[in-house]
Amino acid sequence: PDRPALPGAERRRVMSATLAPLSIAPRTSSRGLSRRSGVGAARRRRGDLGRNDAKSSPSESSLNNKEKKVRRRREEADAVEAAWREGGGLLDGADKESVVRTVRGTVQVARHYEQLIEQQVFNLAKYGEGEVLPDTHKDPVWVAQRLCMLQKLTNVPPQYVPDMVGQSGAGVLSLTPASVLRSVLAVKDLVPNGDASHMVRVEPDLLLTDTTHLAYSGGDVMRTLREMPMPEPCVRLLVTEEPGLLLGKGGLVRMEQVRDQVEEHRENLRAICEGVPDDGWLDVRAQRWFTNFFCGYY
């Protein structure tokens, strides 16, 4: 049924109430800030960044520890260099690069034995067996003094002396001046006019081998090489470049390799040694050719 028409004033009031805009209040989070506004989120992000920066920035104590560590390393390097210079291993005219390499190599040797001694102590405590090196081996100044003595007696460039310990072990640090001199003289007896300094640098085990054994084993090797159709200058050059042959390194396999190479290059060997006396040395070009074809052990 049709509803009765409303009076004009009443109709206008109902329509105005119906068409009035709706006012919806924004929902607020539990923190009392509008999520839609983004203000609170931005503030929280800024706060989080501040806290992260505080965590990532180094503390004053860590900076002090780093500075102390750098200063301690610098003092250690200075003490090692001073020990080398006092012992005469580093001359005043030594270039900066060789000094840096010498000092760095010496410190690395001491650091290596410091870690090794710690492991040896642990093994001895846990298993009750094994030996422990003296604490002197982890003292870089003591290591520098030992290496300096070795350098003066062998005439090996100081920057290469620490490498000799890496090749042959702690026994190099236990060498005495008398034992070093005996070994150097034994090498010179086996290879007259040979570069004994180069030989002991390439093969530090020559310094650790009993000189009597070295004389016998080295003598056998020299006789075997001389029985091959290889001129004397080539024999000396081969042993100088591969001093481990005097100790039997490479064994029969290496000697057979040398024998085969001599047979293959017999004419070339004769040609490069033409006019060279037995106690002489090949020229630079001939030495380069020979080492390229014959000296591959090292």
Coordinates of C-alpha atoms in Angstrom, one line a residue:
P1 CA 0.0 0.0 0.0
D2 CA 1.1 3.6 -0.7
R3 CA 2.6 5.4 2.2
P4 CA 1.0 8.7 3.1
A5 CA 3.0 11.7 1.8
L6 CA 5.0 13.6 4.4
P7 CA 4.6 17.2 4.9
G8 CA 7.1 19.4 3.1
A9 CA 9.2 20.4 6.1
E10 CA 9.4 16.8 7.3
R11 CA 10.4 15.5 3.9
R12 CA 13.2 18.0 3.6
R13 CA 14.6 17.1 7.0
V14 CA 14.7 13.4 6.2
M15 CA 16.5 13.9 2.9
S16 CA 19.1 16.2 4.4
A17 CA 19.8 13.5 7.0
T18 CA 20.1 10.8 4.3
L19 CA 22.5 12.8 2.1
A20 CA 24.8 14.0 4.9
P21 CA 28.5 12.9 4.4
L22 CA 29.6 10.0 6.4
S23 CA 32.5 10.7 8.8
I24 CA 34.6 7.5 9.4
A25 CA 37.3 7.9 12.0
P26 CA 40.6 6.2 11.1
R27 CA 41.6 3.0 13.0
T28 CA 44.4 3.5 15.3
S29 CA 47.0 0.9 16.4
S30 CA 47.6 -0.2 19.9
R31 CA 50.3 2.4 20.0
G32 CA 47.9 5.2 19.3
L33 CA 49.3 6.2 15.9
S34 CA 47.7 5.8 12.6
R35 CA 49.1 3.1 10.4
R36 CA 47.9 4.9 7.3
S37 CA 49.8 8.0 8.2
G38 CA 53.2 6.2 8.2
V39 CA 54.6 8.6 10.8
G40 CA 55.1 6.0 13.5
A41 CA 56.6 3.5 11.1
A42 CA 59.1 6.1 9.9
R43 CA 60.1 7.0 13.4
R44 CA 60.6 3.3 14.3
R45 CA 62.7 2.8 11.2
R46 CA 64.9 5.8 12.2
G47 CA 65.2 4.4 15.7
D48 CA 66.2 1.0 14.4
L49 CA 68.8 2.5 12.1
G50 CA 70.3 4.3 15.0
R51 CA 70.5 1.2 17.1
N52 CA 72.1 -0.8 14.2
D53 CA 74.7 2.0 13.6
A54 CA 75.6 1.9 17.3
K55 CA 76.1 -1.9 17.1
S56 CA 78.2 -1.8 13.9
S57 CA 80.5 1.1 14.9
P58 CA 83.7 -0.1 16.6
S59 CA 84.0 0.5 20.3
E60 CA 86.8 2.5 21.8
S61 CA 88.2 -0.5 23.5
S62 CA 88.4 -2.5 20.2
L63 CA 90.2 0.4 18.6
N64 CA 92.6 0.6 21.4
N65 CA 93.3 -3.1 21.1
K66 CA 94.0 -2.8 17.4
E67 CA 96.3 0.1 18.0
K68 CA 98.2 -1.9 20.6
K69 CA 98.5 -4.9 18.3
V70 CA 99.8 -2.7 15.4
R71 CA 102.3 -1.0 17.8
R72 CA 103.4 -4.4 19.2
R73 CA 104.0 -5.8 15.7
R74 CA 106.0 -2.7 14.7
E75 CA 108.1 -3.0 17.8
E76 CA 108.7 -6.7 17.1
A77 CA 109.7 -5.9 13.5
D78 CA 112.1 -3.2 14.7
A79 CA 113.7 -5.6 17.2
V80 CA 114.1 -8.3 14.5
E81 CA 115.7 -5.9 12.1
A82 CA 118.1 -4.6 14.8
A83 CA 119.1 -8.2 15.6
W84 CA 119.9 -8.8 11.9
R85 CA 121.9 -5.6 11.7
E86 CA 123.8 -6.2 14.9
G87 CA 124.8 -9.7 13.7
G88 CA 126.0 -8.4 10.4
G89 CA 123.5 -10.2 8.3
L90 CA 122.0 -6.9 7.0
L91 CA 124.4 -4.4 5.7
D92 CA 123.7 -0.7 5.9
G93 CA 123.4 -0.6 2.1
A94 CA 120.7 -3.3 1.9
D95 CA 117.7 -2.2 -0.1
K96 CA 114.4 -1.7 1.6
E97 CA 112.7 -4.6 -0.2
S98 CA 115.2 -7.2 1.0
V99 CA 115.1 -5.8 4.5
V100 CA 111.3 -6.1 4.6
R101 CA 111.4 -9.7 3.2
T102 CA 114.0 -10.7 5.7
V103 CA 112.2 -9.3 8.7
R104 CA 108.8 -10.7 7.5
G105 CA 110.2 -14.1 6.8
T106 CA 111.9 -14.2 10.2
V107 CA 108.7 -13.3 12.0
Q108 CA 106.8 -15.9 10.1
V109 CA 109.2 -18.6 11.2
A110 CA 108.7 -17.6 14.8
R111 CA 105.0 -17.5 14.4
H112 CA 105.0 -21.0 12.8
Y113 CA 106.9 -22.5 15.7
E114 CA 104.8 -20.7 18.3
Q115 CA 101.7 -22.5 16.9
L116 CA 103.6 -25.7 16.6
I117 CA 104.8 -25.6 20.2
E118 CA 101.2 -25.0 21.4
Q119 CA 100.1 -28.1 19.5
Q120 CA 103.0 -30.1 20.8
V121 CA 102.2 -29.1 24.4
F122 CA 98.5 -30.1 23.9
N123 CA 99.5 -33.5 22.4
L124 CA 101.9 -34.1 25.3
A125 CA 99.3 -33.3 27.9
K126 CA 96.5 -35.3 26.2
Y127 CA 98.4 -38.3 24.9
G128 CA 101.5 -38.3 27.1
E129 CA 103.9 -38.6 24.2
G130 CA 105.8 -36.5 21.7
E131 CA 108.5 -33.9 22.0
V132 CA 108.1 -30.2 22.6
L133 CA 110.5 -27.7 21.0
P134 CA 112.2 -25.1 23.2
D135 CA 110.4 -21.8 23.7
T136 CA 113.3 -20.0 22.1
H137 CA 112.0 -21.2 18.7
K138 CA 109.0 -18.8 19.0
D139 CA 111.1 -15.8 19.9
P140 CA 111.6 -13.8 16.7
V141 CA 114.8 -12.1 18.0
W142 CA 116.4 -15.5 18.8
V143 CA 115.3 -16.8 15.3
A144 CA 116.9 -13.7 13.7
Q145 CA 120.2 -14.3 15.5
R146 CA 120.3 -17.9 14.4
L147 CA 119.5 -17.1 10.8
C148 CA 122.0 -14.3 10.8
M149 CA 124.7 -16.7 11.8
L150 CA 123.7 -19.0 9.0
Q151 CA 123.7 -16.2 6.5
K152 CA 127.2 -15.1 7.3
L153 CA 128.7 -18.6 7.1
T154 CA 126.9 -19.6 3.9
N155 CA 126.7 -16.2 2.2
V156 CA 123.1 -16.8 1.2
P157 CA 121.2 -13.6 0.6
P158 CA 119.4 -12.7 3.9
Q159 CA 115.9 -12.6 2.4
Y160 CA 116.2 -16.3 1.4
V161 CA 117.5 -17.6 4.7
P162 CA 114.1 -17.9 6.4
D163 CA 112.9 -20.1 3.5
M164 CA 115.6 -22.6 4.3
V165 CA 113.9 -23.3 7.6
G166 CA 110.6 -23.8 5.8
Q167 CA 112.3 -26.3 3.5
S168 CA 114.2 -28.4 6.0
G169 CA 112.6 -27.7 9.4
A170 CA 113.7 -26.7 12.9
G171 CA 117.0 -28.5 12.5
V172 CA 118.3 -25.5 10.6
L173 CA 117.9 -23.4 13.7
S174 CA 120.0 -25.8 15.7
L175 CA 123.0 -25.7 13.4
T176 CA 126.3 -24.6 14.9
P177 CA 128.9 -22.5 13.2
A178 CA 131.3 -25.5 13.1
S179 CA 128.8 -27.8 11.5
V180 CA 127.9 -25.3 8.9
L181 CA 131.5 -24.7 7.9
R182 CA 132.1 -28.5 7.7
S183 CA 129.1 -28.9 5.4
V184 CA 130.1 -26.0 3.2
L185 CA 133.6 -27.3 2.8
A186 CA 132.3 -30.8 2.0
V187 CA 130.1 -29.4 -0.8
K188 CA 133.1 -27.5 -2.2
D189 CA 135.2 -30.6 -2.2
L190 CA 132.6 -32.5 -4.2
V191 CA 132.0 -29.7 -6.7
P192 CA 135.1 -27.6 -7.1
N193 CA 134.4 -24.1 -8.2
G194 CA 130.8 -24.7 -7.5
D195 CA 128.4 -22.1 -6.0
A196 CA 128.1 -23.7 -2.6
S197 CA 126.0 -20.7 -1.4
H198 CA 123.4 -21.4 -4.1
M199 CA 123.5 -25.2 -3.4
V200 CA 122.8 -25.0 0.3
R201 CA 120.1 -22.4 -0.3
V202 CA 118.3 -24.7 -2.8
E203 CA 119.0 -27.8 -0.7
P204 CA 119.4 -27.0 3.0
D205 CA 119.5 -30.7 3.8
L206 CA 123.1 -30.5 2.8
L207 CA 123.8 -28.7 6.0
L208 CA 121.9 -31.3 8.1
T209 CA 123.6 -34.4 6.6
D210 CA 126.6 -35.9 8.3
T211 CA 129.6 -34.8 6.3
T212 CA 131.1 -38.3 6.2
H213 CA 127.8 -39.6 4.7
L214 CA 127.7 -36.6 2.3
A215 CA 131.3 -37.3 1.1
Y216 CA 130.5 -41.0 0.3
S217 CA 127.1 -40.6 -1.2
G218 CA 128.0 -37.4 -3.1
G219 CA 131.2 -39.1 -4.3
D220 CA 129.3 -42.0 -5.7
V221 CA 126.9 -39.7 -7.6
M222 CA 129.7 -37.7 -9.1
R223 CA 131.5 -40.9 -10.3
T224 CA 128.2 -42.1 -11.8
L225 CA 127.6 -38.8 -13.7
R226 CA 131.2 -38.7 -15.0
E227 CA 130.9 -42.2 -16.4
M228 CA 128.1 -40.9 -18.7
P229 CA 129.2 -39.2 -22.0
M230 CA 128.7 -35.8 -20.3
P231 CA 131.5 -33.3 -20.2
E232 CA 132.8 -32.2 -16.8
P233 CA 131.4 -28.6 -17.0
C234 CA 128.0 -30.1 -17.5
V235 CA 128.4 -32.5 -14.6
R236 CA 129.2 -29.7 -12.3
L237 CA 126.4 -27.5 -13.6
L238 CA 123.9 -30.3 -13.1
V239 CA 124.9 -30.9 -9.5
T240 CA 125.0 -27.2 -8.8
E241 CA 121.4 -26.8 -10.0
E242 CA 120.2 -30.1 -8.5
P243 CA 122.2 -30.4 -5.3
G244 CA 119.8 -33.0 -4.0
L245 CA 121.5 -35.5 -6.3
L246 CA 124.4 -35.6 -3.9
L247 CA 121.9 -36.8 -1.2
G248 CA 120.4 -39.4 -3.5
K249 CA 117.1 -37.5 -4.0
G250 CA 115.3 -38.7 -7.0
G251 CA 117.0 -42.1 -6.7
L252 CA 117.7 -44.4 -9.6
V253 CA 114.7 -43.0 -11.5
R254 CA 116.3 -39.6 -11.7
M255 CA 119.7 -40.9 -12.7
E256 CA 118.1 -43.0 -15.5
Q257 CA 116.3 -39.8 -16.7
V258 CA 119.7 -38.0 -16.8
R259 CA 121.3 -40.9 -18.6
D260 CA 118.6 -40.9 -21.3
Q261 CA 118.8 -37.2 -21.8
V262 CA 122.6 -37.4 -22.1
E263 CA 122.3 -40.0 -24.8
E264 CA 119.7 -38.0 -26.7
H265 CA 121.7 -34.7 -26.5
R266 CA 125.2 -36.1 -26.7
E267 CA 126.2 -34.0 -29.8
N268 CA 124.7 -30.8 -28.3
L269 CA 126.6 -31.3 -25.0
R270 CA 129.8 -31.8 -26.9
A271 CA 129.2 -28.6 -28.9
I272 CA 128.4 -26.3 -26.0
C273 CA 131.5 -27.6 -24.1
E274 CA 133.9 -27.2 -27.0
G275 CA 136.9 -25.1 -25.8
V276 CA 135.7 -25.1 -22.2
P277 CA 138.2 -26.6 -19.7
D278 CA 137.1 -29.2 -17.2
D279 CA 137.4 -26.7 -14.4
G280 CA 135.7 -24.0 -16.4
W281 CA 132.0 -22.9 -16.7
L282 CA 129.7 -22.7 -19.6
D283 CA 128.7 -19.3 -20.9
V284 CA 125.3 -17.8 -20.1
R285 CA 123.6 -19.0 -23.3
A286 CA 125.0 -22.6 -22.9
Q287 CA 124.0 -22.6 -19.2
R288 CA 120.4 -21.5 -20.1
W289 CA 120.1 -24.3 -22.7
F290 CA 121.5 -26.9 -20.4
T291 CA 119.3 -26.0 -17.4
N292 CA 116.2 -25.9 -19.6
F293 CA 116.8 -29.5 -20.9
F294 CA 118.4 -31.2 -17.9
C295 CA 117.6 -29.4 -14.6
G296 CA 114.0 -30.0 -13.8
Y297 CA 114.0 -31.5 -10.3
Y298 CA 113.6 -28.2 -8.5

